Amino acid sequence: GTARPQVVVIMMGANDPQSLVGSGSSISYGAAGWDAAYGQRVRSLIDEANGAGAHVLWVGMPPMAAAPLNAQMQVLNRIVQDQVEARRDGATYVTSSTVLGDGQGNFTAYLPNSSGAEVNIRTPDGIHLAPGGGERLSQAVIGSIRSKLHIDLP
């Protein structure tokens, strides 16, 4: 049978601060119109999931080790948050910086677990999640699905 998901979880963006190509034109990242074009793509993705009967849970990008990439991810997160806010019946934004950042929301490679032991949450490239970070974030996403969307997961 065809799967009919109730929820679509989306987390992407680390490779997105680059030129957007479409309908015969290209817009460079940072150029006038890029934010609006990116926002349109976010909106289309949400609308497509909603049209199929699914609520979108969009997970924001976490803090990055490199300051320039971190700044770009904050721009993307803001664009996504604006689109989600405009479609709050069909989408929910979940920040990852409180789950994967230090107390101030900055990059950290290690965070303590519930027992106080330091767990490696990010890979040495300062971008990707280490298994400990993936586990930490997945538990937060599951918690959001239960608490914000009131969907009971096994």
Short mmCIF file of N, CA and C in Angstrom, two decimals:
data_model
loop_
_atom_site.label_atom_id
_atom_site.label_comp_id
_atom_site.label_asym_id
_atom_site.label_seq_id
_atom_site.Cartn_x
_atom_site.Cartn_y
_atom_site.Cartn_z
N GLY A 1 0.81 -1.19 0.00
CA GLY A 1 0.00 0.00 0.00
C GLY A 1 0.86 1.25 0.00
N THR A 2 0.22 2.36 -0.30
CA THR A 2 0.92 3.64 -0.32
C THR A 2 0.94 4.23 1.08
N ALA A 3 2.13 4.61 1.52
CA ALA A 3 2.26 5.21 2.85
C ALA A 3 1.61 6.58 2.87
N ARG A 4 0.85 6.85 3.94
CA ARG A 4 0.22 8.16 4.13
C ARG A 4 0.71 8.70 5.46
N PRO A 5 1.90 9.30 5.47
CA PRO A 5 2.43 9.77 6.75
C PRO A 5 1.61 10.92 7.34
N GLN A 6 1.51 10.93 8.66
CA GLN A 6 0.87 12.03 9.37
C GLN A 6 1.84 13.19 9.54
N VAL A 7 3.13 12.84 9.63
CA VAL A 7 4.16 13.84 9.89
C VAL A 7 5.32 13.62 8.92
N VAL A 8 5.84 14.72 8.39
CA VAL A 8 7.06 14.69 7.60
C VAL A 8 8.08 15.55 8.35
N VAL A 9 9.19 14.92 8.74
CA VAL A 9 10.24 15.64 9.45
C VAL A 9 11.30 16.05 8.43
N ILE A 10 11.62 17.33 8.41
CA ILE A 10 12.60 17.87 7.46
C ILE A 10 13.73 18.54 8.23
N MET A 11 14.95 18.21 7.86
CA MET A 11 16.12 18.91 8.40
C MET A 11 17.15 18.95 7.28
N MET A 12 17.40 20.14 6.77
CA MET A 12 18.39 20.29 5.71
C MET A 12 18.82 21.73 5.63
N GLY A 13 19.92 21.97 4.93
CA GLY A 13 20.34 23.34 4.73
C GLY A 13 21.83 23.61 4.73
N ALA A 14 22.64 22.69 5.27
CA ALA A 14 24.07 22.98 5.39
C ALA A 14 24.74 23.26 4.04
N ASN A 15 24.20 22.68 2.97
CA ASN A 15 24.75 22.91 1.63
C ASN A 15 23.96 23.94 0.83
N ASP A 16 22.98 24.57 1.45
CA ASP A 16 22.07 25.43 0.70
C ASP A 16 22.54 26.86 0.42
N PRO A 17 23.47 27.44 1.18
CA PRO A 17 23.89 28.82 0.86
C PRO A 17 24.73 28.87 -0.42
N GLN A 18 24.05 28.73 -1.55
CA GLN A 18 24.69 28.78 -2.85
C GLN A 18 23.67 29.27 -3.86
N SER A 19 24.09 29.39 -5.10
CA SER A 19 23.17 29.90 -6.12
C SER A 19 21.96 29.00 -6.28
N LEU A 20 20.80 29.62 -6.43
CA LEU A 20 19.57 28.91 -6.72
C LEU A 20 19.31 29.04 -8.21
N VAL A 21 19.16 27.90 -8.86
CA VAL A 21 18.95 27.88 -10.30
C VAL A 21 17.54 27.42 -10.59
N GLY A 22 16.86 28.13 -11.45
CA GLY A 22 15.50 27.74 -11.82
C GLY A 22 14.94 28.64 -12.88
N SER A 23 14.09 28.08 -13.69
CA SER A 23 13.41 28.79 -14.79
C SER A 23 14.37 29.69 -15.56
N GLY A 24 15.53 29.13 -15.90
CA GLY A 24 16.46 29.83 -16.78
C GLY A 24 17.28 30.92 -16.14
N SER A 25 17.16 31.10 -14.81
CA SER A 25 17.95 32.14 -14.16
C SER A 25 18.65 31.58 -12.93
N SER A 26 19.57 32.36 -12.40
CA SER A 26 20.32 31.95 -11.23
C SER A 26 20.43 33.15 -10.29
N ILE A 27 20.24 32.89 -8.99
CA ILE A 27 20.38 33.95 -7.98
C ILE A 27 21.48 33.51 -7.02
N SER A 28 22.51 34.33 -6.89
CA SER A 28 23.62 34.01 -5.98
C SER A 28 23.18 34.19 -4.54
N TYR A 29 23.73 33.33 -3.66
CA TYR A 29 23.44 33.48 -2.23
C TYR A 29 23.88 34.88 -1.80
N GLY A 30 23.02 35.54 -1.03
CA GLY A 30 23.33 36.88 -0.55
C GLY A 30 22.81 37.98 -1.46
N ALA A 31 22.48 37.61 -2.71
CA ALA A 31 21.97 38.61 -3.66
C ALA A 31 20.51 38.91 -3.35
N ALA A 32 20.06 40.08 -3.82
CA ALA A 32 18.65 40.46 -3.66
C ALA A 32 17.77 39.37 -4.28
N GLY A 33 16.77 38.96 -3.57
CA GLY A 33 15.85 37.96 -4.09
C GLY A 33 16.16 36.54 -3.67
N TRP A 34 17.39 36.29 -3.16
CA TRP A 34 17.74 34.92 -2.78
C TRP A 34 16.85 34.43 -1.63
N ASP A 35 16.72 35.24 -0.58
CA ASP A 35 15.91 34.84 0.58
C ASP A 35 14.48 34.52 0.16
N ALA A 36 13.92 35.35 -0.71
CA ALA A 36 12.54 35.13 -1.16
C ALA A 36 12.43 33.86 -2.00
N ALA A 37 13.43 33.61 -2.85
CA ALA A 37 13.42 32.40 -3.69
C ALA A 37 13.56 31.15 -2.82
N TYR A 38 14.43 31.22 -1.83
CA TYR A 38 14.62 30.08 -0.92
C TYR A 38 13.33 29.86 -0.12
N GLY A 39 12.74 30.94 0.36
CA GLY A 39 11.49 30.85 1.09
C GLY A 39 10.39 30.21 0.27
N GLN A 40 10.36 30.53 -1.02
CA GLN A 40 9.36 29.93 -1.93
C GLN A 40 9.56 28.41 -2.01
N ARG A 41 10.80 27.97 -2.03
CA ARG A 41 11.08 26.53 -2.09
C ARG A 41 10.67 25.85 -0.79
N VAL A 42 10.92 26.50 0.33
CA VAL A 42 10.49 25.97 1.63
C VAL A 42 8.97 25.86 1.65
N ARG A 43 8.31 26.94 1.21
CA ARG A 43 6.85 26.98 1.17
C ARG A 43 6.29 25.86 0.29
N SER A 44 6.89 25.64 -0.87
CA SER A 44 6.43 24.59 -1.79
C SER A 44 6.54 23.20 -1.15
N LEU A 45 7.63 22.97 -0.43
CA LEU A 45 7.83 21.69 0.23
C LEU A 45 6.77 21.46 1.31
N ILE A 46 6.52 22.49 2.11
CA ILE A 46 5.49 22.40 3.14
C ILE A 46 4.12 22.17 2.51
N ASP A 47 3.80 22.94 1.47
CA ASP A 47 2.51 22.82 0.80
C ASP A 47 2.30 21.43 0.20
N GLU A 48 3.38 20.87 -0.35
CA GLU A 48 3.27 19.53 -0.94
C GLU A 48 2.97 18.49 0.13
N ALA A 49 3.66 18.57 1.26
CA ALA A 49 3.41 17.63 2.36
C ALA A 49 2.00 17.81 2.91
N ASN A 50 1.59 19.07 3.10
CA ASN A 50 0.25 19.36 3.61
C ASN A 50 -0.82 18.83 2.66
N GLY A 51 -0.57 19.00 1.36
CA GLY A 51 -1.52 18.53 0.35
C GLY A 51 -1.71 17.02 0.38
N ALA A 52 -0.68 16.32 0.87
CA ALA A 52 -0.75 14.85 0.99
C ALA A 52 -1.27 14.44 2.37
N GLY A 53 -1.67 15.44 3.17
CA GLY A 53 -2.27 15.14 4.47
C GLY A 53 -1.28 15.06 5.63
N ALA A 54 -0.05 15.51 5.41
CA ALA A 54 0.95 15.42 6.47
C ALA A 54 1.28 16.79 7.05
N HIS A 55 1.53 16.82 8.34
CA HIS A 55 2.02 18.00 9.03
C HIS A 55 3.54 17.98 8.90
N VAL A 56 4.16 19.14 8.69
CA VAL A 56 5.61 19.22 8.58
C VAL A 56 6.20 19.65 9.91
N LEU A 57 7.18 18.89 10.36
CA LEU A 57 7.97 19.27 11.52
C LEU A 57 9.35 19.61 10.97
N TRP A 58 9.66 20.91 10.91
CA TRP A 58 10.92 21.36 10.30
C TRP A 58 11.93 21.63 11.41
N VAL A 59 13.02 20.88 11.37
CA VAL A 59 14.07 21.01 12.38
C VAL A 59 15.12 21.98 11.86
N GLY A 60 15.35 23.04 12.60
CA GLY A 60 16.32 24.05 12.20
C GLY A 60 17.74 23.51 12.24
N MET A 61 18.62 24.16 11.50
CA MET A 61 20.01 23.75 11.47
C MET A 61 20.67 24.11 12.81
N PRO A 62 21.59 23.24 13.27
CA PRO A 62 22.26 23.49 14.55
C PRO A 62 23.40 24.49 14.40
N PRO A 63 23.94 24.94 15.53
CA PRO A 63 25.11 25.82 15.45
C PRO A 63 26.25 25.12 14.73
N MET A 64 27.00 25.86 13.96
CA MET A 64 28.15 25.32 13.21
C MET A 64 29.44 25.85 13.82
N ALA A 65 30.53 25.09 13.68
CA ALA A 65 31.82 25.49 14.26
C ALA A 65 32.39 26.72 13.56
N ALA A 66 32.28 26.76 12.24
CA ALA A 66 32.83 27.88 11.47
C ALA A 66 31.85 29.05 11.49
N ALA A 67 32.34 30.22 11.90
CA ALA A 67 31.47 31.39 12.03
C ALA A 67 30.72 31.76 10.74
N PRO A 68 31.39 31.73 9.56
CA PRO A 68 30.64 32.10 8.34
C PRO A 68 29.48 31.14 8.04
N LEU A 69 29.71 29.84 8.19
CA LEU A 69 28.64 28.87 7.95
C LEU A 69 27.56 29.01 9.02
N ASN A 70 27.96 29.25 10.25
CA ASN A 70 27.00 29.44 11.33
C ASN A 70 26.07 30.63 11.02
N ALA A 71 26.64 31.72 10.54
CA ALA A 71 25.84 32.90 10.18
C ALA A 71 24.87 32.57 9.05
N GLN A 72 25.33 31.81 8.06
CA GLN A 72 24.45 31.41 6.95
C GLN A 72 23.31 30.54 7.44
N MET A 73 23.59 29.63 8.38
CA MET A 73 22.55 28.75 8.91
C MET A 73 21.51 29.56 9.68
N GLN A 74 21.94 30.63 10.34
CA GLN A 74 20.98 31.49 11.05
C GLN A 74 20.06 32.19 10.07
N VAL A 75 20.59 32.57 8.91
CA VAL A 75 19.76 33.17 7.86
C VAL A 75 18.73 32.16 7.37
N LEU A 76 19.18 30.93 7.06
CA LEU A 76 18.27 29.90 6.59
C LEU A 76 17.21 29.58 7.64
N ASN A 77 17.63 29.46 8.90
CA ASN A 77 16.67 29.15 9.96
C ASN A 77 15.60 30.24 10.05
N ARG A 78 16.00 31.50 9.90
CA ARG A 78 15.02 32.60 9.96
C ARG A 78 14.03 32.50 8.79
N ILE A 79 14.54 32.22 7.60
CA ILE A 79 13.66 32.09 6.43
C ILE A 79 12.66 30.96 6.66
N VAL A 80 13.15 29.83 7.14
CA VAL A 80 12.27 28.68 7.39
C VAL A 80 11.25 29.02 8.46
N GLN A 81 11.69 29.65 9.55
CA GLN A 81 10.76 30.02 10.63
C GLN A 81 9.65 30.93 10.11
N ASP A 82 9.99 31.87 9.24
CA ASP A 82 8.98 32.77 8.67
C ASP A 82 7.95 31.98 7.86
N GLN A 83 8.40 31.01 7.08
CA GLN A 83 7.49 30.22 6.27
C GLN A 83 6.61 29.31 7.14
N VAL A 84 7.22 28.71 8.16
CA VAL A 84 6.46 27.85 9.07
C VAL A 84 5.41 28.67 9.82
N GLU A 85 5.80 29.87 10.27
CA GLU A 85 4.87 30.74 10.99
C GLU A 85 3.65 31.09 10.12
N ALA A 86 3.89 31.25 8.82
CA ALA A 86 2.80 31.59 7.91
C ALA A 86 1.89 30.39 7.65
N ARG A 87 2.35 29.20 8.02
CA ARG A 87 1.58 27.97 7.79
C ARG A 87 1.47 27.17 9.07
N ARG A 88 1.20 27.85 10.18
CA ARG A 88 1.29 27.16 11.46
C ARG A 88 0.28 26.03 11.61
N ASP A 89 -0.79 26.02 10.82
CA ASP A 89 -1.72 24.89 10.87
C ASP A 89 -1.10 23.65 10.24
N GLY A 90 -0.14 23.87 9.33
CA GLY A 90 0.43 22.73 8.61
C GLY A 90 1.89 22.47 8.88
N ALA A 91 2.52 23.30 9.71
CA ALA A 91 3.95 23.12 9.95
C ALA A 91 4.33 23.60 11.35
N THR A 92 5.35 22.98 11.90
CA THR A 92 5.88 23.33 13.21
C THR A 92 7.40 23.41 13.09
N TYR A 93 7.98 24.45 13.66
CA TYR A 93 9.44 24.61 13.65
C TYR A 93 10.00 24.13 14.97
N VAL A 94 11.05 23.35 14.91
CA VAL A 94 11.74 22.88 16.10
C VAL A 94 13.19 23.33 16.00
N THR A 95 13.65 24.10 16.97
CA THR A 95 15.03 24.54 16.96
C THR A 95 15.93 23.39 17.38
N SER A 96 17.12 23.32 16.80
CA SER A 96 18.08 22.31 17.23
C SER A 96 19.20 22.93 18.06
N SER A 97 19.25 24.27 18.09
CA SER A 97 20.36 24.91 18.80
C SER A 97 20.26 24.73 20.32
N THR A 98 19.05 24.58 20.84
CA THR A 98 18.91 24.34 22.28
C THR A 98 19.26 22.89 22.62
N VAL A 99 19.14 22.00 21.64
CA VAL A 99 19.41 20.58 21.85
C VAL A 99 20.89 20.26 21.58
N LEU A 100 21.47 20.94 20.59
CA LEU A 100 22.82 20.62 20.15
C LEU A 100 23.83 21.73 20.41
N GLY A 101 23.38 22.84 21.01
CA GLY A 101 24.29 23.94 21.31
C GLY A 101 24.64 23.96 22.79
N ASP A 102 25.59 24.81 23.14
CA ASP A 102 25.91 24.99 24.55
C ASP A 102 24.80 25.83 25.18
N GLY A 103 24.97 26.23 26.41
CA GLY A 103 23.93 26.99 27.10
C GLY A 103 23.55 28.29 26.42
N GLN A 104 24.45 28.84 25.59
CA GLN A 104 24.17 30.09 24.86
C GLN A 104 23.76 29.82 23.41
N GLY A 105 23.58 28.55 23.05
CA GLY A 105 23.19 28.21 21.68
C GLY A 105 24.34 28.23 20.69
N ASN A 106 25.58 28.19 21.21
CA ASN A 106 26.76 28.16 20.34
C ASN A 106 27.20 26.72 20.07
N PHE A 107 28.06 26.57 19.08
CA PHE A 107 28.58 25.26 18.73
C PHE A 107 29.34 24.64 19.90
N THR A 108 29.14 23.36 20.08
CA THR A 108 29.95 22.57 21.00
C THR A 108 30.02 21.16 20.45
N ALA A 109 31.15 20.51 20.61
CA ALA A 109 31.30 19.14 20.11
C ALA A 109 30.87 18.11 21.15
N TYR A 110 30.77 18.54 22.41
CA TYR A 110 30.43 17.62 23.50
C TYR A 110 29.38 18.24 24.40
N LEU A 111 28.44 17.41 24.86
CA LEU A 111 27.46 17.83 25.85
C LEU A 111 27.29 16.70 26.86
N PRO A 112 26.97 17.03 28.09
CA PRO A 112 26.76 15.97 29.09
C PRO A 112 25.42 15.26 28.88
N ASN A 113 25.43 13.96 29.13
CA ASN A 113 24.17 13.21 29.08
C ASN A 113 23.49 13.31 30.44
N SER A 114 22.40 12.58 30.63
CA SER A 114 21.63 12.69 31.88
C SER A 114 22.45 12.25 33.10
N SER A 115 23.48 11.45 32.86
CA SER A 115 24.34 11.01 33.97
C SER A 115 25.51 11.95 34.21
N GLY A 116 25.63 12.98 33.34
CA GLY A 116 26.72 13.93 33.49
C GLY A 116 27.98 13.58 32.70
N ALA A 117 27.96 12.44 32.02
CA ALA A 117 29.12 12.05 31.21
C ALA A 117 29.13 12.84 29.90
N GLU A 118 30.31 13.29 29.47
CA GLU A 118 30.43 14.05 28.22
C GLU A 118 30.23 13.12 27.02
N VAL A 119 29.32 13.50 26.12
CA VAL A 119 29.02 12.71 24.93
C VAL A 119 29.41 13.53 23.69
N ASN A 120 30.12 12.89 22.76
CA ASN A 120 30.47 13.54 21.50
C ASN A 120 29.21 13.63 20.64
N ILE A 121 28.81 14.88 20.31
CA ILE A 121 27.57 15.07 19.55
C ILE A 121 27.81 15.54 18.12
N ARG A 122 29.04 15.99 17.80
CA ARG A 122 29.32 16.51 16.46
C ARG A 122 30.60 15.89 15.91
N THR A 123 30.67 15.76 14.59
CA THR A 123 31.86 15.20 13.95
C THR A 123 32.96 16.26 13.88
N PRO A 124 34.21 15.83 13.64
CA PRO A 124 35.32 16.79 13.63
C PRO A 124 35.20 17.91 12.59
N ASP A 125 34.36 17.73 11.55
CA ASP A 125 34.21 18.81 10.55
C ASP A 125 33.42 20.00 11.08
N GLY A 126 32.81 19.87 12.25
CA GLY A 126 32.06 20.98 12.84
C GLY A 126 30.72 21.24 12.18
N ILE A 127 30.28 20.29 11.34
CA ILE A 127 29.02 20.44 10.60
C ILE A 127 28.05 19.31 10.93
N HIS A 128 28.49 18.09 10.72
CA HIS A 128 27.61 16.93 10.83
C HIS A 128 27.42 16.47 12.28
N LEU A 129 26.38 15.67 12.48
CA LEU A 129 26.10 15.13 13.79
C LEU A 129 26.84 13.81 13.98
N ALA A 130 27.48 13.65 15.13
CA ALA A 130 28.02 12.36 15.52
C ALA A 130 26.84 11.51 16.00
N PRO A 131 27.01 10.19 16.13
CA PRO A 131 25.89 9.36 16.60
C PRO A 131 25.25 9.87 17.90
N GLY A 132 26.05 10.37 18.82
CA GLY A 132 25.49 10.90 20.07
C GLY A 132 24.61 12.12 19.83
N GLY A 133 24.95 12.94 18.84
CA GLY A 133 24.14 14.10 18.50
C GLY A 133 22.86 13.69 17.79
N GLY A 134 22.98 12.68 16.93
CA GLY A 134 21.79 12.17 16.24
C GLY A 134 20.79 11.60 17.21
N GLU A 135 21.29 10.87 18.20
CA GLU A 135 20.42 10.29 19.23
C GLU A 135 19.74 11.38 20.04
N ARG A 136 20.52 12.37 20.44
CA ARG A 136 20.00 13.49 21.24
C ARG A 136 18.92 14.25 20.47
N LEU A 137 19.18 14.54 19.19
CA LEU A 137 18.22 15.28 18.38
C LEU A 137 16.98 14.45 18.08
N SER A 138 17.16 13.17 17.79
CA SER A 138 16.00 12.33 17.47
C SER A 138 15.05 12.24 18.67
N GLN A 139 15.60 12.15 19.87
CA GLN A 139 14.75 12.12 21.06
C GLN A 139 13.98 13.43 21.23
N ALA A 140 14.63 14.55 20.91
CA ALA A 140 13.96 15.85 20.99
C ALA A 140 12.84 15.95 19.94
N VAL A 141 13.09 15.44 18.74
CA VAL A 141 12.08 15.46 17.68
C VAL A 141 10.89 14.59 18.07
N ILE A 142 11.16 13.40 18.59
CA ILE A 142 10.08 12.52 19.04
C ILE A 142 9.27 13.21 20.14
N GLY A 143 9.97 13.88 21.05
CA GLY A 143 9.28 14.62 22.10
C GLY A 143 8.38 15.71 21.54
N SER A 144 8.86 16.40 20.50
CA SER A 144 8.06 17.45 19.86
C SER A 144 6.83 16.88 19.16
N ILE A 145 7.00 15.74 18.52
CA ILE A 145 5.86 15.10 17.84
C ILE A 145 4.78 14.75 18.87
N ARG A 146 5.22 14.25 20.01
CA ARG A 146 4.26 13.90 21.07
C ARG A 146 3.63 15.13 21.70
N SER A 147 4.45 16.12 22.08
CA SER A 147 3.93 17.24 22.86
C SER A 147 3.28 18.32 22.02
N LYS A 148 3.86 18.65 20.87
CA LYS A 148 3.32 19.74 20.06
C LYS A 148 2.24 19.27 19.09
N LEU A 149 2.41 18.05 18.56
CA LEU A 149 1.45 17.56 17.57
C LEU A 149 0.47 16.55 18.17
N HIS A 150 0.71 16.16 19.40
CA HIS A 150 -0.16 15.23 20.10
C HIS A 150 -0.37 13.93 19.32
N ILE A 151 0.72 13.46 18.73
CA ILE A 151 0.71 12.18 18.03
C ILE A 151 1.47 11.20 18.90
N ASP A 152 0.83 10.11 19.26
CA ASP A 152 1.48 9.14 20.14
C ASP A 152 2.29 8.17 19.32
N LEU A 153 3.58 8.13 19.61
CA LEU A 153 4.49 7.22 18.91
C LEU A 153 4.74 6.01 19.79
N PRO A 154 4.97 4.86 19.16
CA PRO A 154 5.26 3.66 19.97
C PRO A 154 6.58 3.80 20.71
#
